[in-house]
Amino acid sequence: MRIVGHLDMDAFFAAVEERGNPDWRGKPIVVGADPLEGKGRGVVSTANYKAREYGIHSALPISWAWRYSEEARKKGLEPAIFLSVNFKRYSAASKKIMEIVSRYSGLVEQASIDEAYFDLSFAGSYEAAEKICRAIKEEIRATGLTASVGIGPNKLIAKIASDREKPDGLTVVREDEAEAFLEPLPIRKIPGIGPKAEEKFARLRVKTVADLRKLTIADLERLMGKWGADLYRKVRALDDTPLGELSETKSIGEQDTFLHDTLDATTILEKLVGLCRSVFSTVAADGFTSFRTVVITVRFADFETRTRSHTFPEPVTREQRLEFEAMKLLMPFIDGRENPGRKPIRLIGVRVEKLAAPGV
Ligand code: TTP
Ligand code: MG
């Protein structure tokens, strides 16, 4: 039996900020562009649930968020605390969460900074899977953050389920309940249906998944093109997308600074090979079996920083190809083709992207 979990952190950026400052506990928090007392341009990255009560949410213009907060203040409510985005802090928190999930499941696919799919088939039953997810949630809670988790027979159902009882939710949808679970939902809940598709279907009076189920494959293909057949299956709760498919967001890399700035080919290439080995072993340790893109970074003594990358047409599984490609990308910076001023190098880095892991 296949069981899949999906975890999504609650109000992630705002929750990380709230955790970091005791004075902010329980207050409305908005992370995003500087509101500049209402004149700010930019948008809200996220708002915690308290601030969402004022109508503030992701992607809202920050000037509106300011206005909503001011309106709340005039009513005697707590005004929102506006904070700027601190990616480093969130990616460190994200890493810790992914580590927790990885201790419970051997196959984790990080889908975004605050979201992951993980295999639970090994649990053998939905009851056992639920216990595991409660333990994951507890461990995350102990770090001062909360997560919402969905459990289902596939990625589609798990993802929709995790969104069901936010924040701090846990929703289990068994295989035999999955179709009934989807039926009453607005079609926008199906990943891939955006505002345009929603509008197109609304003109046909198709609003819920149940309405969508009345259409044939031919109808859906006419309306949605190639994606129609896929959608036909989705509205029937069918999805066999494996976990750990190409993860475009994730990359693994390392960089290192030389003791002294240098242009000595031996020193540089030795360091490069060391970095490649280390990156390659991290790729394997993180459960990936291949990558397709190699990126190198060069920082010169004057801090000018350049990158070069190469994407292979097929997945690469051998360390030697990483070393060879990284050398090929780096050489022009050593022999002068890309460094005519012969500036010494301060730092080099190697990164791989388009990682893949075996699916279940
Ligand atoms: P989400 O998981 O979509 O949102 P969230 O975690 O803040 O809240 P929820 O409880 O509803 O899951 O996105 C994760 C983070 O990504 C979010 O904290 C901030 C960032 N983000 C943006 O910067 N801009 C956006 O438009 C969205 C949607 C998210
Ligand atoms: Mg989230």
PDB file of C-alpha atoms in Angstrom, residues 37 53 74 77 116 195 205 236 265 354:
ATOM      1  CA  GLU A  37       4.345  54.322   6.567  1.00  0.00           C
ATOM      2  CA  GLU A  53      -7.329  38.359  10.772  1.00  0.00           C
ATOM      3  CA  LYS A  74      -7.886  52.734  15.156  1.00  0.00           C
ATOM      4  CA  LEU A  77      -6.402  46.392  18.152  1.00  0.00           C
ATOM      5  CA  ALA A 116       8.075  18.463   1.762  1.00  0.00           C
ATOM      6  CA  PRO A 195      -7.051  31.876 -11.836  1.00  0.00           C
ATOM      7  CA  ARG A 205     -20.672  26.666 -14.363  1.00  0.00           C
ATOM      8  CA  ARG A 236     -10.749  11.153  -9.484  1.00  0.00           C
ATOM      9  CA  ALA A 265      46.841  26.042 -11.192  1.00  0.00           C
ATOM     10  CA  LYS A 354      18.591  19.485 -11.016  1.00  0.00           C
TER      11      LYS A 354
END
